[in-house]
């Protein structure tokens, strides 16, 4: 079987070049980070850079109505569904150089390697990047891929706003990525996403790559508590309607729930915590916090949400505070295609790379695309415990190359499967 050979130095150079777009100095770590929120000027510049690399590789590119960009390397039978690679290039506000970006630039490197080797494939091979995967700017993660897969209607996505009231649609138009291509694409033959692990499992197992079995359930909610402002010195403790106290108690309760074991491998994070009044001598009349829950078992996630809501309602009533919930995002556990997983595992073995199988703790575009075609992911090992969403995020050149080798060789196998071959289920 032909082995596709990638150019590790070329891949690394692309990663290092793209990380300069949106670069900032992070005072907390003293390192250079990447701040490239979706549809900002930095994102637009990074998009243009990636499109140029696609064109340099001789690919045909298109932009759809939610701003997703896809580039195609033609196969010999263009009537067959393509094999798709992809990820995202937007970052969180304190991002690193590898999250999402590796999957996109790794996919472009696979295209370059196919060109270098003069390899023709039966099926088209495509690489793309999806709009607003992180959800930081417009409040909905995996936005572009969710629109493509049909979970989120385009009109709803267009109307989402950022903190300044700017809509997705207006920002797509402003940066020139409001494309004409329909957002609902034909189902690919298969989709594979290469991504940094963002955790310690691969390092703990001392293996270079991971085969991802699926993505755990994710719940994002915004809780706003309404109390009553009053004088901090003259209002008796028993007479207070302290929204800040209730909010702080919720944070502690979330940690207790995680530690209890009653909800399996529940993980809870309060990523935003805002206290109204903002004055030293005034009891807070309002508190807002965002709650991120993760669980690999849907039933345990449902129980955790229900018990948390009961706790909040009871505590709020005790303190004369009202609670207002807003659902930001919710996805069930998404299992990935077993046959594509097995192909990735076989490919890693053929290349002499050790691997483990694991669930993803983070959300990915792959979980959306899994609704329309057989899908799987390959994880790449990270340093420093796999830390991510920080400038300390780092995978070595060898790690990036290893993951991309698995990606490229699995894609090559899929791209030469004839129409009569059984599709992975």
mmCIF file of C-alpha atoms in Angstrom:
data_model
loop_
_atom_site.group_PDB
_atom_site.id
_atom_site.type_symbol
_atom_site.label_atom_id
_atom_site.label_comp_id
_atom_site.label_asym_id
_atom_site.label_seq_id
_atom_site.Cartn_x
_atom_site.Cartn_y
_atom_site.Cartn_z
ATOM 1 C CA UNK A 1 0.000 0.000 0.000
ATOM 2 C CA UNK A 2 1.304 3.446 -0.948
ATOM 3 C CA UNK A 3 2.405 5.541 2.036
ATOM 4 C CA UNK A 4 1.787 9.261 1.786
ATOM 5 C CA UNK A 5 4.836 11.205 2.958
ATOM 6 C CA UNK A 6 4.209 14.666 4.344
ATOM 7 C CA UNK A 7 6.757 17.449 4.759
ATOM 8 C CA UNK A 8 7.007 18.120 8.527
ATOM 9 C CA UNK A 9 9.039 21.319 8.093
ATOM 10 C CA UNK A 10 6.538 22.784 5.643
ATOM 11 C CA UNK A 11 3.654 21.953 7.979
ATOM 12 C CA UNK A 12 5.452 23.541 10.938
ATOM 13 C CA UNK A 13 6.331 26.653 8.940
ATOM 14 C CA UNK A 14 2.651 27.086 8.051
ATOM 15 C CA UNK A 15 1.619 26.731 11.695
ATOM 16 C CA UNK A 16 4.212 29.258 12.822
ATOM 17 C CA UNK A 17 3.238 31.714 10.089
ATOM 18 C CA UNK A 18 -0.467 31.580 10.868
ATOM 19 C CA UNK A 19 0.109 32.084 14.592
ATOM 20 C CA UNK A 20 1.474 35.567 13.831
ATOM 21 C CA UNK A 21 -1.997 36.615 12.662
ATOM 22 C CA UNK A 22 -3.797 37.777 15.791
ATOM 23 C CA UNK A 23 -0.659 37.474 17.912
ATOM 24 C CA UNK A 24 -0.557 39.268 21.273
ATOM 25 C CA UNK A 25 1.705 39.313 24.321
ATOM 26 C CA UNK A 26 0.100 37.477 27.216
ATOM 27 C CA UNK A 27 1.041 39.142 30.492
ATOM 28 C CA UNK A 28 0.030 36.158 32.601
ATOM 29 C CA UNK A 29 2.381 33.700 30.910
ATOM 30 C CA UNK A 30 4.867 36.047 29.285
ATOM 31 C CA UNK A 31 4.297 34.156 26.032
ATOM 32 C CA UNK A 32 2.935 35.068 22.628
ATOM 33 C CA UNK A 33 -0.681 34.024 22.355
ATOM 34 C CA UNK A 34 -3.212 34.141 19.556
ATOM 35 C CA UNK A 35 -6.409 36.193 19.735
ATOM 36 C CA UNK A 36 -8.359 35.523 16.565
ATOM 37 C CA UNK A 37 -12.045 35.625 17.372
ATOM 38 C CA UNK A 38 -14.461 34.671 14.623
ATOM 39 C CA UNK A 39 -15.090 37.217 11.855
ATOM 40 C CA UNK A 40 -12.715 39.819 13.312
ATOM 41 C CA UNK A 41 -10.062 41.486 11.185
ATOM 42 C CA UNK A 42 -7.519 38.937 12.434
ATOM 43 C CA UNK A 43 -9.790 36.061 11.447
ATOM 44 C CA UNK A 44 -10.308 37.636 8.028
ATOM 45 C CA UNK A 45 -6.555 37.911 7.483
ATOM 46 C CA UNK A 46 -6.018 34.302 8.559
ATOM 47 C CA UNK A 47 -8.797 33.178 6.233
ATOM 48 C CA UNK A 48 -7.170 34.950 3.304
ATOM 49 C CA UNK A 49 -3.812 33.385 4.138
ATOM 50 C CA UNK A 50 -5.338 29.893 4.209
ATOM 51 C CA UNK A 51 -7.200 30.497 0.956
ATOM 52 C CA UNK A 52 -3.933 31.543 -0.674
ATOM 53 C CA UNK A 53 -2.280 28.321 0.496
ATOM 54 C CA UNK A 54 -5.214 26.401 -0.950
ATOM 55 C CA UNK A 55 -4.820 28.172 -4.274
ATOM 56 C CA UNK A 56 -1.059 27.610 -4.226
ATOM 57 C CA UNK A 57 -1.801 23.889 -3.906
ATOM 58 C CA UNK A 58 -3.952 24.039 -7.029
ATOM 59 C CA UNK A 59 -7.233 23.579 -5.198
ATOM 60 C CA UNK A 60 -10.662 24.905 -6.170
ATOM 61 C CA UNK A 61 -12.150 26.841 -3.257
ATOM 62 C CA UNK A 62 -15.621 28.044 -2.393
ATOM 63 C CA UNK A 63 -17.278 29.971 0.435
ATOM 64 C CA UNK A 64 -20.775 29.179 1.658
ATOM 65 C CA UNK A 65 -23.407 31.480 3.127
ATOM 66 C CA UNK A 66 -22.255 31.011 6.728
ATOM 67 C CA UNK A 67 -18.633 31.698 5.753
ATOM 68 C CA UNK A 68 -17.326 28.136 5.782
ATOM 69 C CA UNK A 69 -14.460 27.730 3.310
ATOM 70 C CA UNK A 70 -13.847 24.472 1.434
ATOM 71 C CA UNK A 71 -11.161 23.618 -1.133
ATOM 72 C CA UNK A 72 -11.216 20.632 -3.474
ATOM 73 C CA UNK A 73 -8.572 18.464 -5.127
ATOM 74 C CA UNK A 74 -10.334 16.713 -7.981
ATOM 75 C CA UNK A 75 -10.508 12.937 -8.166
ATOM 76 C CA UNK A 76 -10.871 10.842 -11.290
ATOM 77 C CA UNK A 77 -14.584 10.181 -10.652
ATOM 78 C CA UNK A 78 -16.197 13.419 -9.584
ATOM 79 C CA UNK A 79 -19.628 11.819 -9.334
ATOM 80 C CA UNK A 80 -18.584 10.105 -6.097
ATOM 81 C CA UNK A 81 -18.932 11.754 -2.674
ATOM 82 C CA UNK A 82 -15.702 13.378 -1.517
ATOM 83 C CA UNK A 83 -13.501 12.690 1.479
ATOM 84 C CA UNK A 84 -13.423 15.771 3.720
ATOM 85 C CA UNK A 85 -10.812 17.034 6.187
ATOM 86 C CA UNK A 86 -11.183 20.174 8.275
ATOM 87 C CA UNK A 87 -11.430 22.075 11.530
ATOM 88 C CA UNK A 88 -11.371 25.782 12.444
ATOM 89 C CA UNK A 89 -8.974 28.727 12.601
ATOM 90 C CA UNK A 90 -10.818 31.006 15.039
ATOM 91 C CA UNK A 91 -9.494 31.049 18.601
ATOM 92 C CA UNK A 92 -10.551 31.982 22.098
ATOM 93 C CA UNK A 93 -9.347 35.332 23.453
ATOM 94 C CA UNK A 94 -6.344 33.673 25.126
ATOM 95 C CA UNK A 95 -5.587 31.092 22.458
ATOM 96 C CA UNK A 96 -2.597 29.183 21.219
ATOM 97 C CA UNK A 97 -1.258 28.226 17.817
ATOM 98 C CA UNK A 98 -2.604 24.690 17.427
ATOM 99 C CA UNK A 99 -6.263 24.402 18.483
ATOM 100 C CA UNK A 100 -8.231 23.846 15.267
ATOM 101 C CA UNK A 101 -5.462 25.291 13.148
ATOM 102 C CA UNK A 102 -3.571 21.989 13.056
ATOM 103 C CA UNK A 103 -6.537 20.254 11.442
ATOM 104 C CA UNK A 104 -6.831 22.881 8.727
ATOM 105 C CA UNK A 105 -3.140 23.299 7.959
ATOM 106 C CA UNK A 106 -2.589 19.572 8.336
ATOM 107 C CA UNK A 107 -5.289 19.055 5.727
ATOM 108 C CA UNK A 108 -3.630 21.541 3.387
ATOM 109 C CA UNK A 109 -0.322 19.734 3.937
ATOM 110 C CA UNK A 110 -1.995 16.456 2.939
ATOM 111 C CA UNK A 111 -3.041 18.124 -0.322
ATOM 112 C CA UNK A 112 0.520 19.348 -0.912
ATOM 113 C CA UNK A 113 1.870 15.871 -0.202
ATOM 114 C CA UNK A 114 -0.551 14.314 -2.695
ATOM 115 C CA UNK A 115 0.700 16.821 -5.262
ATOM 116 C CA UNK A 116 4.352 16.137 -4.431
ATOM 117 C CA UNK A 117 3.846 12.409 -4.933
ATOM 118 C CA UNK A 118 1.782 12.866 -8.085
ATOM 119 C CA UNK A 119 -0.980 10.732 -6.584
ATOM 120 C CA UNK A 120 -4.396 10.638 -8.219
ATOM 121 C CA UNK A 121 -7.375 9.661 -6.094
ATOM 122 C CA UNK A 122 -10.645 8.161 -7.219
ATOM 123 C CA UNK A 123 -12.721 10.548 -5.137
ATOM 124 C CA UNK A 124 -12.392 14.280 -4.664
ATOM 125 C CA UNK A 125 -10.473 15.190 -1.514
ATOM 126 C CA UNK A 126 -11.525 18.359 0.309
ATOM 127 C CA UNK A 127 -10.183 20.450 3.159
ATOM 128 C CA UNK A 128 -12.058 23.245 4.876
ATOM 129 C CA UNK A 129 -12.516 25.429 7.909
ATOM 130 C CA UNK A 130 -15.749 26.219 9.700
ATOM 131 C CA UNK A 131 -16.950 29.576 11.036
ATOM 132 C CA UNK A 132 -17.064 30.339 14.792
ATOM 133 C CA UNK A 133 -16.177 26.945 16.238
ATOM 134 C CA UNK A 134 -15.203 28.411 19.592
ATOM 135 C CA UNK A 135 -18.460 30.264 20.225
ATOM 136 C CA UNK A 136 -16.587 33.021 22.039
ATOM 137 C CA UNK A 137 -17.747 35.961 19.977
ATOM 138 C CA UNK A 138 -21.335 35.077 19.060
ATOM 139 C CA UNK A 139 -22.174 32.713 21.919
ATOM 140 C CA UNK A 140 -22.796 29.527 19.925
ATOM 141 C CA UNK A 141 -19.987 27.048 19.439
ATOM 142 C CA UNK A 142 -19.557 24.894 16.309
ATOM 143 C CA UNK A 143 -21.733 27.446 14.533
ATOM 144 C CA UNK A 144 -20.576 26.975 10.946
ATOM 145 C CA UNK A 145 -20.542 23.193 11.083
ATOM 146 C CA UNK A 146 -23.912 23.115 12.867
ATOM 147 C CA UNK A 147 -25.435 25.186 10.063
ATOM 148 C CA UNK A 148 -23.873 22.913 7.448
ATOM 149 C CA UNK A 149 -25.251 19.838 9.193
ATOM 150 C CA UNK A 150 -28.700 21.396 9.565
ATOM 151 C CA UNK A 151 -28.881 21.608 13.361
ATOM 152 C CA UNK A 152 -28.953 25.419 13.347
ATOM 153 C CA UNK A 153 -30.971 27.269 10.671
ATOM 154 C CA UNK A 154 -28.981 29.762 8.613
ATOM 155 C CA UNK A 155 -31.343 32.652 9.367
ATOM 156 C CA UNK A 156 -30.956 32.071 13.104
ATOM 157 C CA UNK A 157 -27.173 31.933 12.792
ATOM 158 C CA UNK A 158 -27.081 35.131 10.751
ATOM 159 C CA UNK A 159 -28.975 37.000 13.486
ATOM 160 C CA UNK A 160 -26.673 36.068 16.368
ATOM 161 C CA UNK A 161 -24.937 39.113 17.858
ATOM 162 C CA UNK A 162 -21.691 39.817 19.658
ATOM 163 C CA UNK A 163 -21.258 41.988 22.746
ATOM 164 C CA UNK A 164 -21.407 45.125 20.581
ATOM 165 C CA UNK A 165 -24.624 44.108 18.846
ATOM 166 C CA UNK A 166 -22.934 43.228 15.544
ATOM 167 C CA UNK A 167 -24.561 40.308 13.739
ATOM 168 C CA UNK A 168 -22.920 37.294 12.168
ATOM 169 C CA UNK A 169 -24.373 38.285 8.803
ATOM 170 C CA UNK A 170 -23.099 41.864 8.926
ATOM 171 C CA UNK A 171 -19.621 40.725 9.950
ATOM 172 C CA UNK A 172 -19.501 38.101 7.200
ATOM 173 C CA UNK A 173 -20.339 40.857 4.740
ATOM 174 C CA UNK A 174 -17.797 43.249 6.260
ATOM 175 C CA UNK A 175 -14.867 40.842 5.945
ATOM 176 C CA UNK A 176 -15.930 39.569 2.521
ATOM 177 C CA UNK A 177 -16.750 35.979 3.433
ATOM 178 C CA UNK A 178 -20.515 36.003 2.839
ATOM 179 C CA UNK A 179 -20.259 33.395 0.119
ATOM 180 C CA UNK A 180 -22.831 32.349 -2.485
ATOM 181 C CA UNK A 181 -22.539 28.582 -2.017
ATOM 182 C CA UNK A 182 -25.468 26.873 -0.223
ATOM 183 C CA UNK A 183 -24.645 26.144 3.404
ATOM 184 C CA UNK A 184 -26.117 22.620 3.288
ATOM 185 C CA UNK A 185 -23.507 20.614 1.446
ATOM 186 C CA UNK A 186 -23.834 17.132 -0.120
ATOM 187 C CA UNK A 187 -22.900 14.404 2.348
ATOM 188 C CA UNK A 188 -19.223 13.419 2.074
ATOM 189 C CA UNK A 189 -18.071 9.811 1.870
ATOM 190 C CA UNK A 190 -16.328 10.429 5.212
ATOM 191 C CA UNK A 191 -14.923 13.227 7.380
ATOM 192 C CA UNK A 192 -11.735 13.086 9.447
ATOM 193 C CA UNK A 193 -10.560 15.868 11.736
ATOM 194 C CA UNK A 194 -7.030 16.022 13.125
ATOM 195 C CA UNK A 195 -6.906 18.001 16.369
ATOM 196 C CA UNK A 196 -4.719 18.518 19.406
ATOM 197 C CA UNK A 197 -5.969 16.458 22.331
ATOM 198 C CA UNK A 198 -6.320 19.369 24.791
ATOM 199 C CA UNK A 199 -5.771 16.980 27.672
ATOM 200 C CA UNK A 200 -3.256 14.603 29.327
ATOM 201 C CA UNK A 201 -4.404 11.145 28.178
ATOM 202 C CA UNK A 202 -1.893 10.673 25.345
ATOM 203 C CA UNK A 203 1.012 11.955 27.418
ATOM 204 C CA UNK A 204 0.049 9.749 30.360
ATOM 205 C CA UNK A 205 -0.081 6.722 28.038
ATOM 206 C CA UNK A 206 3.140 7.850 26.305
ATOM 207 C CA UNK A 207 1.675 7.475 22.814
ATOM 208 C CA UNK A 208 1.768 10.010 19.954
ATOM 209 C CA UNK A 209 -1.822 9.822 18.703
ATOM 210 C CA UNK A 210 -5.337 9.101 19.881
ATOM 211 C CA UNK A 211 -8.310 7.596 18.077
ATOM 212 C CA UNK A 212 -11.396 9.495 19.187
ATOM 213 C CA UNK A 213 -14.475 7.419 19.982
ATOM 214 C CA UNK A 214 -16.847 10.357 20.248
ATOM 215 C CA UNK A 215 -17.626 13.636 21.985
ATOM 216 C CA UNK A 216 -19.230 13.878 25.402
ATOM 217 C CA UNK A 217 -22.428 15.778 26.152
ATOM 218 C CA UNK A 218 -22.013 19.535 26.497
ATOM 219 C CA UNK A 219 -24.361 21.980 28.222
ATOM 220 C CA UNK A 220 -23.906 25.755 28.296
ATOM 221 C CA UNK A 221 -26.300 27.884 30.342
ATOM 222 C CA UNK A 222 -26.348 31.469 31.536
ATOM 223 C CA UNK A 223 -27.815 31.998 35.006
ATOM 224 C CA UNK A 224 -28.865 35.508 36.037
ATOM 225 C CA UNK A 225 -29.887 36.129 39.640
ATOM 226 C CA UNK A 226 -31.948 39.181 40.591
ATOM 227 C CA UNK A 227 -31.828 40.398 44.178
ATOM 228 C CA UNK A 228 -32.083 43.825 45.802
ATOM 229 C CA UNK A 229 -29.386 46.452 46.251
ATOM 230 C CA UNK A 230 -29.072 47.774 49.789
ATOM 231 C CA UNK A 231 -26.605 49.408 52.163
ATOM 232 C CA UNK A 232 -23.833 47.013 53.214
ATOM 233 C CA UNK A 233 -23.550 48.485 56.698
ATOM 234 C CA UNK A 234 -27.153 49.036 57.730
ATOM 235 C CA UNK A 235 -28.980 46.043 56.233
ATOM 236 C CA UNK A 236 -29.141 43.062 58.644
ATOM 237 C CA UNK A 237 -27.854 39.752 57.306
ATOM 238 C CA UNK A 238 -31.264 38.140 57.649
ATOM 239 C CA UNK A 239 -32.937 40.911 55.644
ATOM 240 C CA UNK A 240 -30.697 40.766 52.592
ATOM 241 C CA UNK A 241 -31.593 39.631 49.081
ATOM 242 C CA UNK A 242 -27.998 39.066 48.027
ATOM 243 C CA UNK A 243 -27.648 37.898 44.427
ATOM 244 C CA UNK A 244 -23.882 37.632 44.833
ATOM 245 C CA UNK A 245 -24.177 35.218 47.738
ATOM 246 C CA UNK A 246 -26.464 32.900 45.794
ATOM 247 C CA UNK A 247 -24.145 33.007 42.777
ATOM 248 C CA UNK A 248 -21.111 32.139 44.899
ATOM 249 C CA UNK A 249 -23.012 29.262 46.486
ATOM 250 C CA UNK A 250 -23.840 27.892 43.037
ATOM 251 C CA UNK A 251 -20.132 27.775 42.158
ATOM 252 C CA UNK A 252 -19.380 25.803 45.317
ATOM 253 C CA UNK A 253 -22.317 23.457 44.707
ATOM 254 C CA UNK A 254 -21.092 22.691 41.201
ATOM 255 C CA UNK A 255 -17.738 21.574 42.573
ATOM 256 C CA UNK A 256 -19.496 19.441 45.198
ATOM 257 C CA UNK A 257 -21.545 17.765 42.475
ATOM 258 C CA UNK A 258 -18.401 16.921 40.512
ATOM 259 C CA UNK A 259 -16.611 15.575 43.578
ATOM 260 C CA UNK A 260 -19.593 13.519 44.756
ATOM 261 C CA UNK A 261 -19.356 10.900 42.015
ATOM 262 C CA UNK A 262 -23.145 10.886 41.784
ATOM 263 C CA UNK A 263 -22.964 12.214 38.235
ATOM 264 C CA UNK A 264 -20.180 10.039 36.851
ATOM 265 C CA UNK A 265 -17.391 12.000 35.192
ATOM 266 C CA UNK A 266 -19.222 15.328 35.383
ATOM 267 C CA UNK A 267 -17.080 18.406 34.801
ATOM 268 C CA UNK A 268 -18.421 21.856 35.631
ATOM 269 C CA UNK A 269 -16.908 25.256 34.915
ATOM 270 C CA UNK A 270 -18.085 28.772 35.691
ATOM 271 C CA UNK A 271 -16.234 30.705 33.019
ATOM 272 C CA UNK A 272 -17.982 34.060 33.428
ATOM 273 C CA UNK A 273 -18.954 35.599 36.777
ATOM 274 C CA UNK A 274 -20.295 39.136 36.914
ATOM 275 C CA UNK A 275 -21.641 40.916 39.996
ATOM 276 C CA UNK A 276 -24.055 43.806 39.646
ATOM 277 C CA UNK A 277 -23.654 47.109 41.547
ATOM 278 C CA UNK A 278 -19.879 46.759 41.584
ATOM 279 C CA UNK A 279 -19.545 48.910 44.683
ATOM 280 C CA UNK A 280 -17.767 47.973 47.887
ATOM 281 C CA UNK A 281 -20.559 49.091 50.205
ATOM 282 C CA UNK A 282 -23.600 47.942 48.202
ATOM 283 C CA UNK A 283 -25.212 44.492 48.393
ATOM 284 C CA UNK A 284 -25.288 43.062 44.843
ATOM 285 C CA UNK A 285 -28.692 43.324 43.211
ATOM 286 C CA UNK A 286 -27.697 41.132 40.281
ATOM 287 C CA UNK A 287 -25.260 38.348 39.478
ATOM 288 C CA UNK A 288 -24.639 36.557 36.202
ATOM 289 C CA UNK A 289 -22.622 33.420 35.648
ATOM 290 C CA UNK A 290 -22.143 31.000 32.776
ATOM 291 C CA UNK A 291 -22.189 27.288 33.543
ATOM 292 C CA UNK A 292 -20.383 24.786 31.318
ATOM 293 C CA UNK A 293 -21.203 21.138 32.052
ATOM 294 C CA UNK A 294 -19.602 18.113 30.362
ATOM 295 C CA UNK A 295 -20.511 14.461 30.786
ATOM 296 C CA UNK A 296 -19.850 11.317 28.713
ATOM 297 C CA UNK A 297 -23.234 9.851 29.754
ATOM 298 C CA UNK A 298 -26.423 11.599 28.623
ATOM 299 C CA UNK A 299 -28.596 10.352 31.496
ATOM 300 C CA UNK A 300 -26.112 11.594 34.082
ATOM 301 C CA UNK A 301 -25.951 14.961 32.336
ATOM 302 C CA UNK A 302 -29.747 15.228 32.475
ATOM 303 C CA UNK A 303 -29.751 14.375 36.178
ATOM 304 C CA UNK A 304 -27.027 16.931 36.901
ATOM 305 C CA UNK A 305 -28.932 19.700 35.112
ATOM 306 C CA UNK A 306 -32.159 18.826 36.928
ATOM 307 C CA UNK A 307 -30.534 18.672 40.362
ATOM 308 C CA UNK A 308 -28.676 21.929 39.768
ATOM 309 C CA UNK A 309 -31.901 23.696 38.773
ATOM 310 C CA UNK A 310 -33.611 22.395 41.925
ATOM 311 C CA UNK A 311 -30.717 23.583 44.081
ATOM 312 C CA UNK A 312 -30.766 27.060 42.521
ATOM 313 C CA UNK A 313 -34.539 27.415 42.855
ATOM 314 C CA UNK A 314 -34.460 26.374 46.511
ATOM 315 C CA UNK A 315 -31.542 28.624 47.425
ATOM 316 C CA UNK A 316 -32.907 31.595 45.499
ATOM 317 C CA UNK A 317 -36.256 31.266 47.278
ATOM 318 C CA UNK A 318 -34.538 31.140 50.676
ATOM 319 C CA UNK A 319 -32.758 34.431 49.956
ATOM 320 C CA UNK A 320 -35.594 36.250 48.202
ATOM 321 C CA UNK A 321 -33.757 36.184 44.892
ATOM 322 C CA UNK A 322 -35.203 35.277 41.487
ATOM 323 C CA UNK A 323 -33.381 33.064 38.990
ATOM 324 C CA UNK A 324 -33.428 33.419 35.210
ATOM 325 C CA UNK A 325 -31.948 30.675 33.020
ATOM 326 C CA UNK A 326 -30.845 31.010 29.407
ATOM 327 C CA UNK A 327 -29.853 28.002 27.345
ATOM 328 C CA UNK A 328 -26.747 28.842 25.296
ATOM 329 C CA UNK A 329 -25.928 25.419 23.844
ATOM 330 C CA UNK A 330 -26.712 21.746 24.396
ATOM 331 C CA UNK A 331 -25.435 18.687 22.578
ATOM 332 C CA UNK A 332 -25.867 15.024 23.411
ATOM 333 C CA UNK A 333 -23.084 12.457 23.439
ATOM 334 C CA UNK A 334 -21.943 11.966 19.832
ATOM 335 C CA UNK A 335 -20.405 8.556 19.031
ATOM 336 C CA UNK A 336 -18.066 8.493 16.041
ATOM 337 C CA UNK A 337 -18.173 5.936 13.250
ATOM 338 C CA UNK A 338 -16.556 2.674 14.340
ATOM 339 C CA UNK A 339 -15.242 1.755 10.880
ATOM 340 C CA UNK A 340 -13.514 5.107 10.394
ATOM 341 C CA UNK A 341 -12.052 4.759 13.897
ATOM 342 C CA UNK A 342 -10.734 1.312 12.972
ATOM 343 C CA UNK A 343 -9.230 2.686 9.764
ATOM 344 C CA UNK A 344 -7.389 5.353 11.768
ATOM 345 C CA UNK A 345 -6.161 2.712 14.218
ATOM 346 C CA UNK A 346 -4.976 0.438 11.395
ATOM 347 C CA UNK A 347 -3.244 3.403 9.754
ATOM 348 C CA UNK A 348 -1.433 4.328 12.970
ATOM 349 C CA UNK A 349 -0.260 0.727 13.372
ATOM 350 C CA UNK A 350 0.937 0.577 9.765
ATOM 351 C CA UNK A 351 2.946 3.768 10.350
ATOM 352 C CA UNK A 352 4.449 2.361 13.551
ATOM 353 C CA UNK A 353 2.657 4.841 15.815
ATOM 354 C CA UNK A 354 1.240 3.840 19.180
ATOM 355 C CA UNK A 355 -2.259 5.025 20.036
ATOM 356 C CA UNK A 356 -5.061 4.891 22.571
ATOM 357 C CA UNK A 357 -8.793 5.236 22.068
ATOM 358 C CA UNK A 358 -10.548 7.938 24.072
ATOM 359 C CA UNK A 359 -13.622 10.129 24.250
ATOM 360 C CA UNK A 360 -13.164 13.829 23.584
ATOM 361 C CA UNK A 361 -13.783 16.112 26.509
ATOM 362 C CA UNK A 362 -14.081 19.129 24.209
ATOM 363 C CA UNK A 363 -16.579 19.910 21.486
ATOM 364 C CA UNK A 364 -15.456 19.807 17.865
ATOM 365 C CA UNK A 365 -16.832 20.465 14.400
ATOM 366 C CA UNK A 366 -16.627 16.709 13.851
ATOM 367 C CA UNK A 367 -19.554 16.154 16.203
ATOM 368 C CA UNK A 368 -21.766 18.215 13.891
ATOM 369 C CA UNK A 369 -20.516 16.656 10.659
ATOM 370 C CA UNK A 370 -21.135 13.209 12.196
ATOM 371 C CA UNK A 371 -24.840 13.868 11.592
ATOM 372 C CA UNK A 372 -24.373 13.802 7.815
ATOM 373 C CA UNK A 373 -21.556 11.308 7.140
ATOM 374 C CA UNK A 374 -19.238 8.725 8.755
ATOM 375 C CA UNK A 375 -16.867 10.719 10.942
ATOM 376 C CA UNK A 376 -13.912 10.253 13.267
ATOM 377 C CA UNK A 377 -10.999 12.212 14.701
ATOM 378 C CA UNK A 378 -7.317 11.691 15.338
ATOM 379 C CA UNK A 379 -5.844 13.399 18.392
ATOM 380 C CA UNK A 380 -2.322 14.800 18.571
ATOM 381 C CA UNK A 381 -0.342 14.790 21.795
ATOM 382 C CA UNK A 382 0.193 18.076 23.610
ATOM 383 C CA UNK A 383 2.919 19.133 26.015
ATOM 384 C CA UNK A 384 2.467 20.474 29.573
ATOM 385 C CA UNK A 385 -0.401 18.115 30.297
ATOM 386 C CA UNK A 386 -2.068 18.926 26.995
ATOM 387 C CA UNK A 387 -3.055 22.373 28.234
ATOM 388 C CA UNK A 388 -5.064 24.401 25.712
ATOM 389 C CA UNK A 389 -6.950 27.697 25.354
ATOM 390 C CA UNK A 390 -3.821 29.409 26.636
ATOM 391 C CA UNK A 391 -0.572 30.601 25.043
ATOM 392 C CA UNK A 392 1.101 27.615 26.762
ATOM 393 C CA UNK A 393 -0.712 25.318 24.323
ATOM 394 C CA UNK A 394 2.030 23.426 22.487
ATOM 395 C CA UNK A 395 2.516 20.314 20.393
ATOM 396 C CA UNK A 396 5.958 19.458 19.053
ATOM 397 C CA UNK A 397 6.750 19.462 15.332
ATOM 398 C CA UNK A 398 7.022 15.666 15.504
ATOM 399 C CA UNK A 399 3.622 15.340 17.192
ATOM 400 C CA UNK A 400 1.982 17.530 14.557
ATOM 401 C CA UNK A 401 3.636 15.505 11.810
ATOM 402 C CA UNK A 402 2.568 12.187 13.356
ATOM 403 C CA UNK A 403 -1.083 13.197 13.504
ATOM 404 C CA UNK A 404 -1.000 14.567 9.983
ATOM 405 C CA UNK A 405 0.591 11.363 8.676
ATOM 406 C CA UNK A 406 -2.277 9.343 10.139
ATOM 407 C CA UNK A 407 -4.783 11.820 8.730
ATOM 408 C CA UNK A 408 -3.280 11.815 5.248
ATOM 409 C CA UNK A 409 -2.851 8.077 4.893
ATOM 410 C CA UNK A 410 -6.349 7.324 6.180
ATOM 411 C CA UNK A 411 -7.763 9.907 3.780
ATOM 412 C CA UNK A 412 -5.826 8.326 0.914
ATOM 413 C CA UNK A 413 -7.418 4.960 1.695
ATOM 414 C CA UNK A 414 -10.913 6.444 1.863
ATOM 415 C CA UNK A 415 -10.400 8.483 -1.296
ATOM 416 C CA UNK A 416 -9.686 5.336 -3.301
ATOM 417 C CA UNK A 417 -12.674 3.340 -2.102
ATOM 418 C CA UNK A 418 -14.895 2.632 -5.120
ATOM 419 C CA UNK A 419 -18.600 3.299 -5.233
ATOM 420 C CA UNK A 420 -19.309 -0.373 -4.652
ATOM 421 C CA UNK A 421 -17.406 -0.383 -1.373
ATOM 422 C CA UNK A 422 -19.595 -0.486 1.691
ATOM 423 C CA UNK A 423 -19.769 2.932 3.290
ATOM 424 C CA UNK A 424 -18.623 3.043 6.938
ATOM 425 C CA UNK A 425 -21.589 2.879 9.279
#
